[in-house]
CSV table of C-alpha atoms in Angstrom, one decimal:
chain,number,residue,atom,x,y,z
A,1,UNK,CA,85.2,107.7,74.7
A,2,UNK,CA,88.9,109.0,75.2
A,3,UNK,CA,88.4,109.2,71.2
A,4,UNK,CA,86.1,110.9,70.5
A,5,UNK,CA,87.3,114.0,72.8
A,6,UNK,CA,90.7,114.0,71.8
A,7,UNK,CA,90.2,115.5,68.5
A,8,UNK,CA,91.3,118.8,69.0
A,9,UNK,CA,93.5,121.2,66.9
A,10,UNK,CA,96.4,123.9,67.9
A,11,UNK,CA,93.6,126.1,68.8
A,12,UNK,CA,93.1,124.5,72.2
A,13,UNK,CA,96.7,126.8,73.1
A,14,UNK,CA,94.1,129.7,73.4
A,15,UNK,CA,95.1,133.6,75.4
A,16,UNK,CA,93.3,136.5,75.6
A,17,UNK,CA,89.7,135.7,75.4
A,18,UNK,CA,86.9,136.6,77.5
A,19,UNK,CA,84.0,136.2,76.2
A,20,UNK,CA,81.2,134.9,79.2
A,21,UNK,CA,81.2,131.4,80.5
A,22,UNK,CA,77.1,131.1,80.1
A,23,UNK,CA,74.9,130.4,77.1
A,24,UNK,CA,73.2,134.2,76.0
A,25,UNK,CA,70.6,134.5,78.7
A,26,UNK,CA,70.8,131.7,81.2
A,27,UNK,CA,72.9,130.9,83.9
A,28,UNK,CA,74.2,127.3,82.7
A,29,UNK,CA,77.7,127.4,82.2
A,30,UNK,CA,79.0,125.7,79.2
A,31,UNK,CA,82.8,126.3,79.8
A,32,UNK,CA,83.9,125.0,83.0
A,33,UNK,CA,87.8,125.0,84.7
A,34,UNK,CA,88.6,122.6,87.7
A,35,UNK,CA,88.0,125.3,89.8
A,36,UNK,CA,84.4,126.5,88.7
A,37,UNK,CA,84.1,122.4,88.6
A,38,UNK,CA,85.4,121.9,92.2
A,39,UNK,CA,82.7,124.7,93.7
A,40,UNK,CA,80.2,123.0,91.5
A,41,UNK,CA,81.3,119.0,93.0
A,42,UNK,CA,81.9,120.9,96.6
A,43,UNK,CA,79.0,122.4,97.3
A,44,UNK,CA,76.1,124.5,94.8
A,45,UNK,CA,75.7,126.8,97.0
A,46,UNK,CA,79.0,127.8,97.1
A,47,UNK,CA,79.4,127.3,93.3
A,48,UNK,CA,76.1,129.9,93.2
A,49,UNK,CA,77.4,132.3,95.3
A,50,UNK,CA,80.9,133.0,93.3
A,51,UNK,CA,80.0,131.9,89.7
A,52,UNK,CA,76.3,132.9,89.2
A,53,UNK,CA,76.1,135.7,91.8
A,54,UNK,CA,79.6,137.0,91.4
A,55,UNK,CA,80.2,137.1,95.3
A,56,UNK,CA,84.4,137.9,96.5
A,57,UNK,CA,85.6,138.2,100.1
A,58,UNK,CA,86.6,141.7,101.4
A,59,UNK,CA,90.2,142.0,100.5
A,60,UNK,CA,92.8,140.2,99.5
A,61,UNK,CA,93.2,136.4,100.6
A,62,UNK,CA,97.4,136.5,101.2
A,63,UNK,CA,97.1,132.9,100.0
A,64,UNK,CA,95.7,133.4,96.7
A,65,UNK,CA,97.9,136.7,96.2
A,66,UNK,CA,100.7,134.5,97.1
A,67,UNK,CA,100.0,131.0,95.3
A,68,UNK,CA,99.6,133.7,92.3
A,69,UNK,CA,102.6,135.5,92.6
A,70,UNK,CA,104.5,132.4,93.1
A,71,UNK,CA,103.4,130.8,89.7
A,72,UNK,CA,103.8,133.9,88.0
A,73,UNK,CA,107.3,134.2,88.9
A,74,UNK,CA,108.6,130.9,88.3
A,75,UNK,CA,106.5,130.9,85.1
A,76,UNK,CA,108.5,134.3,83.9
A,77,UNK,CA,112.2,132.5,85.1
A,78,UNK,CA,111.0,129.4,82.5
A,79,UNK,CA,109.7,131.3,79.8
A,80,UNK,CA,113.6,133.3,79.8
A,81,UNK,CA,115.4,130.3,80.3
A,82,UNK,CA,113.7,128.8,77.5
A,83,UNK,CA,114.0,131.9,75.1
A,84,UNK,CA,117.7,131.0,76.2
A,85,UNK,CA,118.9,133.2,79.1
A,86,UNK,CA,121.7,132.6,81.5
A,87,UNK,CA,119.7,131.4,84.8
A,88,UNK,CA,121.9,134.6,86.8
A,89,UNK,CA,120.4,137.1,84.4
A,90,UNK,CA,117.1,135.2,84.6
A,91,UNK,CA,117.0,135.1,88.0
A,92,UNK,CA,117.7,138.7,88.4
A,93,UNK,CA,114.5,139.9,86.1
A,94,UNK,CA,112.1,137.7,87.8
A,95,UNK,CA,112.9,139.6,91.3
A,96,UNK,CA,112.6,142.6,89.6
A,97,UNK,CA,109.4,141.7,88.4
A,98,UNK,CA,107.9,140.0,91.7
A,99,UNK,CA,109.0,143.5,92.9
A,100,UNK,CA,107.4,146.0,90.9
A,101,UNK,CA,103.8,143.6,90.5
A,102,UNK,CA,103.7,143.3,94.9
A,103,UNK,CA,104.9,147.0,95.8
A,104,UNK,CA,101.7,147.4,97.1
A,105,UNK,CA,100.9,144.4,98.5
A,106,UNK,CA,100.8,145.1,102.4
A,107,UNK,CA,99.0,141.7,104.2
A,108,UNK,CA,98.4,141.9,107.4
A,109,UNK,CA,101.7,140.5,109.7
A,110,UNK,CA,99.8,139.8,112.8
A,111,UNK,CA,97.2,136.9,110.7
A,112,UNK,CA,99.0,133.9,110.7
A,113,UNK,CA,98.7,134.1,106.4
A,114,UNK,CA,100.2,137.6,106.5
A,115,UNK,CA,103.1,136.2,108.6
A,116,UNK,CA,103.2,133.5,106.4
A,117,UNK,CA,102.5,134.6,103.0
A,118,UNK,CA,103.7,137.6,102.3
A,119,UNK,CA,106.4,140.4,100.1
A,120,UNK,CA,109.5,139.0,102.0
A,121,UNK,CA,108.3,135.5,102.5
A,122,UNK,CA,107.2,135.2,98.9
A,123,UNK,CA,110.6,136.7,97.6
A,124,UNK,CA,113.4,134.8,99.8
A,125,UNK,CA,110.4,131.2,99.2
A,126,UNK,CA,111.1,132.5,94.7
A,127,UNK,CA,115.0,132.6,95.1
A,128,UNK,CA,115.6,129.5,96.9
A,129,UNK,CA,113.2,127.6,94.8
A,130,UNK,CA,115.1,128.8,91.6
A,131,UNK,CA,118.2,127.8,93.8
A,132,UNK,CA,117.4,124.7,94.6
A,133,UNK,CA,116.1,123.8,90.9
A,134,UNK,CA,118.7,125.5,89.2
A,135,UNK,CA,119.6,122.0,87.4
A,136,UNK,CA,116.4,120.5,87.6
A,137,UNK,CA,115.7,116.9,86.7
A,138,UNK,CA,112.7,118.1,85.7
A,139,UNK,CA,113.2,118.6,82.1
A,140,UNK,CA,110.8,121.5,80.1
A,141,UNK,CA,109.2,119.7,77.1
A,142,UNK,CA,109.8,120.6,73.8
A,143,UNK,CA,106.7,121.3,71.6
A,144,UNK,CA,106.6,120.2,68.0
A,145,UNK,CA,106.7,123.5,66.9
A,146,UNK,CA,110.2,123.9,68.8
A,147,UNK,CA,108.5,125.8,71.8
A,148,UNK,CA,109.1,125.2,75.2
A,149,UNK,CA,105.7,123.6,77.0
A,150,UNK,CA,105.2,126.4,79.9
A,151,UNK,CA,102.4,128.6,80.7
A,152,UNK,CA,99.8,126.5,78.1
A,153,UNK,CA,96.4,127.8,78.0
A,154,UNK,CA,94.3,125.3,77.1
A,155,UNK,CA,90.7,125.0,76.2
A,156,UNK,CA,88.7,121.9,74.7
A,157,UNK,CA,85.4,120.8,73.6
A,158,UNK,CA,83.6,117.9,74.6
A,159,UNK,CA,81.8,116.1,72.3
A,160,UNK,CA,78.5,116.9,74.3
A,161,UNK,CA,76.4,120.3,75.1
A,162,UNK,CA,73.9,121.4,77.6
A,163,UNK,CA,70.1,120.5,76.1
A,164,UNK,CA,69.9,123.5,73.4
A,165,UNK,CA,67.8,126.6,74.3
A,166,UNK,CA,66.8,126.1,78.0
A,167,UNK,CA,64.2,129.0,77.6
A,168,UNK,CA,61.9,130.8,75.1
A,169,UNK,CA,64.1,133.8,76.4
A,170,UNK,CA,67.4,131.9,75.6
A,171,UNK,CA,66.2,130.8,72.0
A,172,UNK,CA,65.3,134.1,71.5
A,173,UNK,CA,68.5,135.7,71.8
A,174,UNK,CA,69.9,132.9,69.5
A,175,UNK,CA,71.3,130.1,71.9
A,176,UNK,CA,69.9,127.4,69.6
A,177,UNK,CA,73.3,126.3,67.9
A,178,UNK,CA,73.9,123.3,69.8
A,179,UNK,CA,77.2,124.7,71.7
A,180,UNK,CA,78.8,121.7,73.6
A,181,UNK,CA,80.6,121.9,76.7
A,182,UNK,CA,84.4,123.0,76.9
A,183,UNK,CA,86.9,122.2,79.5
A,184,UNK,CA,89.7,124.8,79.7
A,185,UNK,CA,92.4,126.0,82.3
A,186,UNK,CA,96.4,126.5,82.2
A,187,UNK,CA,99.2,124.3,82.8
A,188,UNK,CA,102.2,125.6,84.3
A,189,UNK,CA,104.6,123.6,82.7
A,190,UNK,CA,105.2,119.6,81.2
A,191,UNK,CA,108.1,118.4,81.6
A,192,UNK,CA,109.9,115.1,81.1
A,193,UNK,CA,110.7,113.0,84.2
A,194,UNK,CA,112.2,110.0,84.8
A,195,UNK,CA,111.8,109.5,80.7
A,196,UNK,CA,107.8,110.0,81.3
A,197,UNK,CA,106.0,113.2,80.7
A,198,UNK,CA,104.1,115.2,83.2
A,199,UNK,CA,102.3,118.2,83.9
A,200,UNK,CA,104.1,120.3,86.5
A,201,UNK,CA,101.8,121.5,89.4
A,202,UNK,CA,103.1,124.4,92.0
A,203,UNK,CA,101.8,124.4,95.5
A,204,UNK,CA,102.8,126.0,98.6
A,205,UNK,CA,102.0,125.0,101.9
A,206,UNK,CA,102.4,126.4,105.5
A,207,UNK,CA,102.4,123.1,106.8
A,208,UNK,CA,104.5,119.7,106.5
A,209,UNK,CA,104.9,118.1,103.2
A,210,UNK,CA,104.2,114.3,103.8
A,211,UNK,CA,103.4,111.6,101.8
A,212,UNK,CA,99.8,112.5,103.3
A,213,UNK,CA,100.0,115.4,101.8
A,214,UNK,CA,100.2,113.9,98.2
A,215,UNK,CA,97.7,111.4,98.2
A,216,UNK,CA,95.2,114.3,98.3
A,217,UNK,CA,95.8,114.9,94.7
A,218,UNK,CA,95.2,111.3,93.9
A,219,UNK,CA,91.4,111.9,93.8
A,220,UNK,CA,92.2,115.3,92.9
A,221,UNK,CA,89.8,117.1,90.3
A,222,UNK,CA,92.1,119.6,88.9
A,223,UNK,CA,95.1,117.1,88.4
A,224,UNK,CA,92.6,114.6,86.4
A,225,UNK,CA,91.7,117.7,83.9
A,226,UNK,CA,95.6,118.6,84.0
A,227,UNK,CA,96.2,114.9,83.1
A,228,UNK,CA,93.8,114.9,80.4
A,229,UNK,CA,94.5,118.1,79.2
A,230,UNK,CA,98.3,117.6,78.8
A,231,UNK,CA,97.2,114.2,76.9
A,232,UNK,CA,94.9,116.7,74.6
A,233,UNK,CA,97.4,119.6,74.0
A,234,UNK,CA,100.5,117.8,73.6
A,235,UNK,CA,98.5,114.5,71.9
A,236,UNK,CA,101.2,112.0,73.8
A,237,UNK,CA,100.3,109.9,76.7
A,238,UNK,CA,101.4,112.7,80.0
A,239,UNK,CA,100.9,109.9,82.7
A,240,UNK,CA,100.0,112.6,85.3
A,241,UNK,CA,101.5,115.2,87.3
A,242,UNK,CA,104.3,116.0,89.1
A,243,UNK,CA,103.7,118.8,92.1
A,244,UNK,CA,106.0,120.4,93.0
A,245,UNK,CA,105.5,121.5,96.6
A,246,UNK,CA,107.3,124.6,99.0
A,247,UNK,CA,107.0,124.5,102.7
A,248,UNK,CA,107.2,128.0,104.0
A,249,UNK,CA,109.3,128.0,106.9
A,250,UNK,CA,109.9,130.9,109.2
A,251,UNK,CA,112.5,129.6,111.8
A,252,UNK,CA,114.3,127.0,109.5
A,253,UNK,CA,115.4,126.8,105.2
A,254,UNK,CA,112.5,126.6,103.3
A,255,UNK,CA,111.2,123.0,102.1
A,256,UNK,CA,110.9,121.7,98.7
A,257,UNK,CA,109.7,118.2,97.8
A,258,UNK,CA,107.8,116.4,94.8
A,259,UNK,CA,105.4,114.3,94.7
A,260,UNK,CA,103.6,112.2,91.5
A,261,UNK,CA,99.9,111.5,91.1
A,262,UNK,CA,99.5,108.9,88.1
A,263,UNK,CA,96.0,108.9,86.4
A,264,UNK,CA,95.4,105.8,83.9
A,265,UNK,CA,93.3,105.8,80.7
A,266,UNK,CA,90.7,104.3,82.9
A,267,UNK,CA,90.3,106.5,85.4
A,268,UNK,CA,90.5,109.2,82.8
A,269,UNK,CA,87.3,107.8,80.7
A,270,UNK,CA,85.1,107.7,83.9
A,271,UNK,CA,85.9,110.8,85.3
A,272,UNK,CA,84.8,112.6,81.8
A,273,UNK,CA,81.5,110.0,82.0
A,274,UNK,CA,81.0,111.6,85.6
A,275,UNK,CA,81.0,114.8,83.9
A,276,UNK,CA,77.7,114.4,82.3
A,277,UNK,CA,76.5,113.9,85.4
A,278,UNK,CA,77.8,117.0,87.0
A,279,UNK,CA,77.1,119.6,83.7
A,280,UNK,CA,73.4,117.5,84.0
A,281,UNK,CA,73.5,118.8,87.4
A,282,UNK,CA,74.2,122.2,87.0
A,283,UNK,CA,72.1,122.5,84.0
A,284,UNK,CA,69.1,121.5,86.5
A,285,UNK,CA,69.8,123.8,88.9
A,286,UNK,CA,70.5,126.6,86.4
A,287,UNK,CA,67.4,126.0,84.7
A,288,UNK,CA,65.2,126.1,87.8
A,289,UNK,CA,67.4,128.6,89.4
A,290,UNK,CA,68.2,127.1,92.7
A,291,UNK,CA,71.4,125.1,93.8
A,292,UNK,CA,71.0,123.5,97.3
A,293,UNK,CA,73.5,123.3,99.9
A,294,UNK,CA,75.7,120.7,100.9
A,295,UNK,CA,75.9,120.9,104.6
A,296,UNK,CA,78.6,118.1,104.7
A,297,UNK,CA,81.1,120.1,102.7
A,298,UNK,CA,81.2,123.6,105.2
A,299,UNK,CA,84.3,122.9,107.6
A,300,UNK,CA,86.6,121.4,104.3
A,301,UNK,CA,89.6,122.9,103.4
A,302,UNK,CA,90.0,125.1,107.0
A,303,UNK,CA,86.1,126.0,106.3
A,304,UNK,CA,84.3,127.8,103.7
A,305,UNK,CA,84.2,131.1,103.6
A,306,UNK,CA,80.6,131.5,103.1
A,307,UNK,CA,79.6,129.4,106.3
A,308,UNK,CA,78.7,132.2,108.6
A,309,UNK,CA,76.5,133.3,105.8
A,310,UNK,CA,74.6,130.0,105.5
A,311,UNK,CA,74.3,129.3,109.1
A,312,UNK,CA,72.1,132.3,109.2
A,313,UNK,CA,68.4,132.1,108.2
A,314,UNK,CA,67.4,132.2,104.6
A,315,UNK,CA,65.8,135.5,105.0
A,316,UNK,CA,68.5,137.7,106.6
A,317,UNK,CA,71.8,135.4,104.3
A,318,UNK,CA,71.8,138.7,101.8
A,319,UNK,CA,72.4,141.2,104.5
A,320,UNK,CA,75.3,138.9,105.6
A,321,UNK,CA,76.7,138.4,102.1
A,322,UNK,CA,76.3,142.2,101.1
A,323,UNK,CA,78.4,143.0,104.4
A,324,UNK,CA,81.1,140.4,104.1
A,325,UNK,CA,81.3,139.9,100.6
A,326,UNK,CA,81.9,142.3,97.4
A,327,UNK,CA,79.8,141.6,94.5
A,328,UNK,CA,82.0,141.7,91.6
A,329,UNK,CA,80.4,143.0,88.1
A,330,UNK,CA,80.0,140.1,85.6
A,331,UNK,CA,83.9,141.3,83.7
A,332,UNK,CA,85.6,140.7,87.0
A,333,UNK,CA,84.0,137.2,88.3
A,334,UNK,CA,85.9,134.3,87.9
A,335,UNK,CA,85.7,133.1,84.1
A,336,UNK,CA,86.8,129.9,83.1
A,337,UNK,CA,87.5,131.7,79.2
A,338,UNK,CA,90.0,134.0,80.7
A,339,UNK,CA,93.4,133.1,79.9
A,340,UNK,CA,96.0,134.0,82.1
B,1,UNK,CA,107.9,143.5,105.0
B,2,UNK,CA,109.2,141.5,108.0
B,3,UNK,CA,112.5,143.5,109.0
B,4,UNK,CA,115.5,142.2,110.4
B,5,UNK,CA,117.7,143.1,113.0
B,6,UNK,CA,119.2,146.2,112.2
B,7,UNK,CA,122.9,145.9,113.3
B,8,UNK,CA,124.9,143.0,112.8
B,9,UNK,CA,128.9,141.9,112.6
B,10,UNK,CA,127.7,140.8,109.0
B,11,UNK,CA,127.8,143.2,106.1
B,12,UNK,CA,125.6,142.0,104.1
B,13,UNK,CA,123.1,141.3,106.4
B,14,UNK,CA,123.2,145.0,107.4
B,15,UNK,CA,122.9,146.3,104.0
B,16,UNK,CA,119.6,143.6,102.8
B,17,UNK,CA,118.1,144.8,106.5
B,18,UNK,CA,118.6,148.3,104.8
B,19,UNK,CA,117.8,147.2,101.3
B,20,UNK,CA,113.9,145.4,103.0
B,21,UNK,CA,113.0,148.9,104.3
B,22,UNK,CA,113.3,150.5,100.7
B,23,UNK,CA,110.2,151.0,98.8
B,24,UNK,CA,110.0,147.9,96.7
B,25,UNK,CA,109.8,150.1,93.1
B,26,UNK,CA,112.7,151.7,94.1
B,27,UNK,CA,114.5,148.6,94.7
B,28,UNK,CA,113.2,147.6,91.7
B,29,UNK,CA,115.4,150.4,89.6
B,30,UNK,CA,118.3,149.1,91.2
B,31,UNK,CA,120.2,146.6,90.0
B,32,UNK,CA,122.7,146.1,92.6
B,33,UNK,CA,120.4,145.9,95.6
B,34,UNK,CA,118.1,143.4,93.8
B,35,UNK,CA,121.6,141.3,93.3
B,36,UNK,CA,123.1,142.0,96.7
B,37,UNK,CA,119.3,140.7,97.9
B,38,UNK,CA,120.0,137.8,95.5
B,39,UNK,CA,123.1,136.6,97.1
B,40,UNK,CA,121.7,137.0,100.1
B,41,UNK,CA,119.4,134.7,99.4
B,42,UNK,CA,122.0,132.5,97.9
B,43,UNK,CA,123.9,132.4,100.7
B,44,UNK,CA,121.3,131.7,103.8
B,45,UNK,CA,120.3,128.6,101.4
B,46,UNK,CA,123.7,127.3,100.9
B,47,UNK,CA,123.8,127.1,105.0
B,48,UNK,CA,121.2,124.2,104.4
B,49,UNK,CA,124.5,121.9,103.1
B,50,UNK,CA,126.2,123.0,106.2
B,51,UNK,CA,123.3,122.3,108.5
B,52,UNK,CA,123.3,125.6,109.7
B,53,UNK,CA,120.1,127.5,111.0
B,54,UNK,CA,119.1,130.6,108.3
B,55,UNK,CA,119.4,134.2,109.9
B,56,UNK,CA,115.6,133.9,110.2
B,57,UNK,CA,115.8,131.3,112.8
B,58,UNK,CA,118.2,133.5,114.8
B,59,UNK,CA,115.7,136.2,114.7
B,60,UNK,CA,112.5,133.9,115.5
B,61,UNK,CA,115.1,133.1,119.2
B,62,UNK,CA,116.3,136.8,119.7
B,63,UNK,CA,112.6,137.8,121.4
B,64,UNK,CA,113.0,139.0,125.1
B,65,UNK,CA,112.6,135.8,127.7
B,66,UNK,CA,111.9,136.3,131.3
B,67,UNK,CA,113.7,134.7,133.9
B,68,UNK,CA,110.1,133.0,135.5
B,69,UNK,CA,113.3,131.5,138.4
B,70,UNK,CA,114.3,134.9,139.2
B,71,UNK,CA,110.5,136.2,139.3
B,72,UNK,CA,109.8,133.8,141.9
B,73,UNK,CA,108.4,130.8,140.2
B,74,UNK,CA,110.0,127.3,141.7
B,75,UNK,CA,108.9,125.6,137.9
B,76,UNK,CA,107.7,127.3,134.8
B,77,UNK,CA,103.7,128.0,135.0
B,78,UNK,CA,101.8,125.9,132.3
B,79,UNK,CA,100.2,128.1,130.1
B,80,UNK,CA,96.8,126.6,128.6
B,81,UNK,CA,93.4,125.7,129.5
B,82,UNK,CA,92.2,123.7,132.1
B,83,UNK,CA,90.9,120.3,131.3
B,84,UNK,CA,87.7,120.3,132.0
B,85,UNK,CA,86.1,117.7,134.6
């Protein structure tokens, strides 16, 4: 099975596109990233309420503004250092940078994320990570082409598509071309580590980094597509990846520690078999326009957001959502074809 | 931004204090704040190797503490919720 996917060309290193996630005039998504994935496995609801109905929280979550910011900046220090700046210099226009993009980024210092995540926090938590990594084990990849493997768009397709022309409607507006199903996303970096190659993950965390903490992404949707993905783009066996974890302290130096979750060609094949599953899935409830809710998935991950909106009765949920929530225009929802 | 103390004995701490209240497009433009905040950085790190606390830490301890002996209490009152029974 690994085969037959893995026959991909230099266009899977993809940026700029936008083009809509959905076949012309349905709601089944035929391009899907690990995190349109993960609302799908989580919960349909959920995955109904962001990616069909477009729904965002009021305001800006400090921990996605951070996690953002973060990436962005260390992205920007590896990009210089491997056009071939001096790490001082380097260092010096990525602060400038994570200056100007979060001068008006104000979160709120008396929410335990504001205290947590935010301009100060994010700058000193940037400086001492390019401190502490300044001569990193971690080696960037080379690319055949001579360029250095960081911030890779990649995109995919599967040797399967949903069922061809779910509706007269659809077939009429020319979705009868057999499209199959794409995987995309963005790896930060590969690098090569202890003479294997890996995809490098960034996360930050408020809490303790344990070896708890990493054997979350050992059943971890978005590092099995980052496995297989690295395999695909770089066509060399990446054996998994390596995250690379901050603890943000505010009374003590600021953690960093790494972890490694392997994925095997085995587990690799079934969780792409599982996928046809899941896309079968979400064609069903696309095509019949209803995706249920899994009540055993609300209090996950510090709780959903969209829990006070489902405990309510069906009836009165849309007041709820249209008060709490922002509905976003179709350009500006999450879209699994945007590259970064 | 969080702010720190304002006055110190330490220099440099005085100036970055300064330097965090700055609008940060302004700060931006310059290149010798945004180095002077570098090696501020730098430096608070490099107290890891020494096992000494960051500046932060101090800052986290400097909040007023009563005296709860001198306002009459014989032992600290517990502060929490009663177990229910």
């Amino acid at each position: 099975m690994q085969d037959e996917t893995l026959t991909i060309d230099p266009e899977h290193l993809q940026r700029g596109s936008s083009v809509s996630p959905f076949l012309p005039g349905t709601k089944v998504q035929y391009a899907w990233d690990s995190t349109s994935l993960g609302y799908l496995k989580t919960c349909p609801r959920l995955y109904a309420y962001i990616m069909i109905e477009g729904w965002q929280s009021r305001g800006d979550s400090p921990h996605l503004r951070f996690g953002s910011e973060y990436h962005s900046a260390l992205q920007h220090y590896d990009q210089l250092m491997a056009q071939g700046a001096k790490h001082a210099d380097a260092v010096h226009a990525v602060v400038v940078a994570t200056l100007e993009r979060v001068a008006d980024w104000n979160p709120d210092p008396a929410t335990k994320a504001g205290k947590y995540k935010n301009r100060a926090t994010l700058l000193e938590l940037v400086c001492n990570y390019l401190e502490h990594y300044r001569d990193d084990h971690a080696k960037t990849f080379i690319l055949p082409d001579g360029k250095a493997a960081v911030e890779l768009s990649f995109r995919f397709e599967l040797p399967w598509g949903p069922t061809p022309a779910p509706s007269m409607e659809a077939a009429m507006e020319g979705n009868v071309s057999g499209q199959p199903y794409m995987l995309s996303g963005h790896l930060d970096r590969v690098v090569d580590w202890n003479d294997s190659l890996f995809v490098l993950d960034h996360k930050t965390a408020m809490s303790t980094i344990s070896d708890y903490y990493f054997k979350q992404y050992d059943l971890s949707n978005q590092m099995t597509l980052y496995t297989l993905a690295g395999r695909i783009v770089l066509k060399t066996p990446v054996r998994g990846v390596l995250i690379s974890a901050a603890q943000i302290m505010l009374e003590d130096h600021n953690r960093f520690v790494r972890g490694v979750t392997y994925r095997t060609e085995a587990q690799l094949d079934e969780w792409q078999s599982d996928l046809h599953y899941w896309f079968t899935l979400a064609e069903t409830y696309a095509t019949q326009g209803y995706w249920p809710m899994n009540d055993t998935s609300c209090d996950k991950f510090g709780g959903c957001k969209f829990r006070e909106v489902c405990s309510k009765a069906p009836h009165v949920r849309k007041h709820y959502l249209a008060s709490d929530f922002t509905k976003l225009e179709e350009a500006d929802r999450w879209n699994p074809l945007k590259s970064r | 931004m969080s702010k720190l103390p304002t006055t110190t004995d330490d220099p440099l701490q005085n100036e970055v204090n300064l330097l965090m209240e700055r609008d940060p497009l302004d700060l931006a433009k310059d290149p010798e704040a945004v180095d002077k905040l570098i090696l501020f950085y730098r430096r608070e790190r490099a107290k890891m190797k020494e096992g000494i606390k960051p500046l932060k830490a101090r800052k986290a301890e400097s909040g007023v503490k009563l005296d709860l002996v001198a306002l009459g209490f014989k032992t600290p009152p517990t502060i929490g919720i009663k177990r229910r029974v």
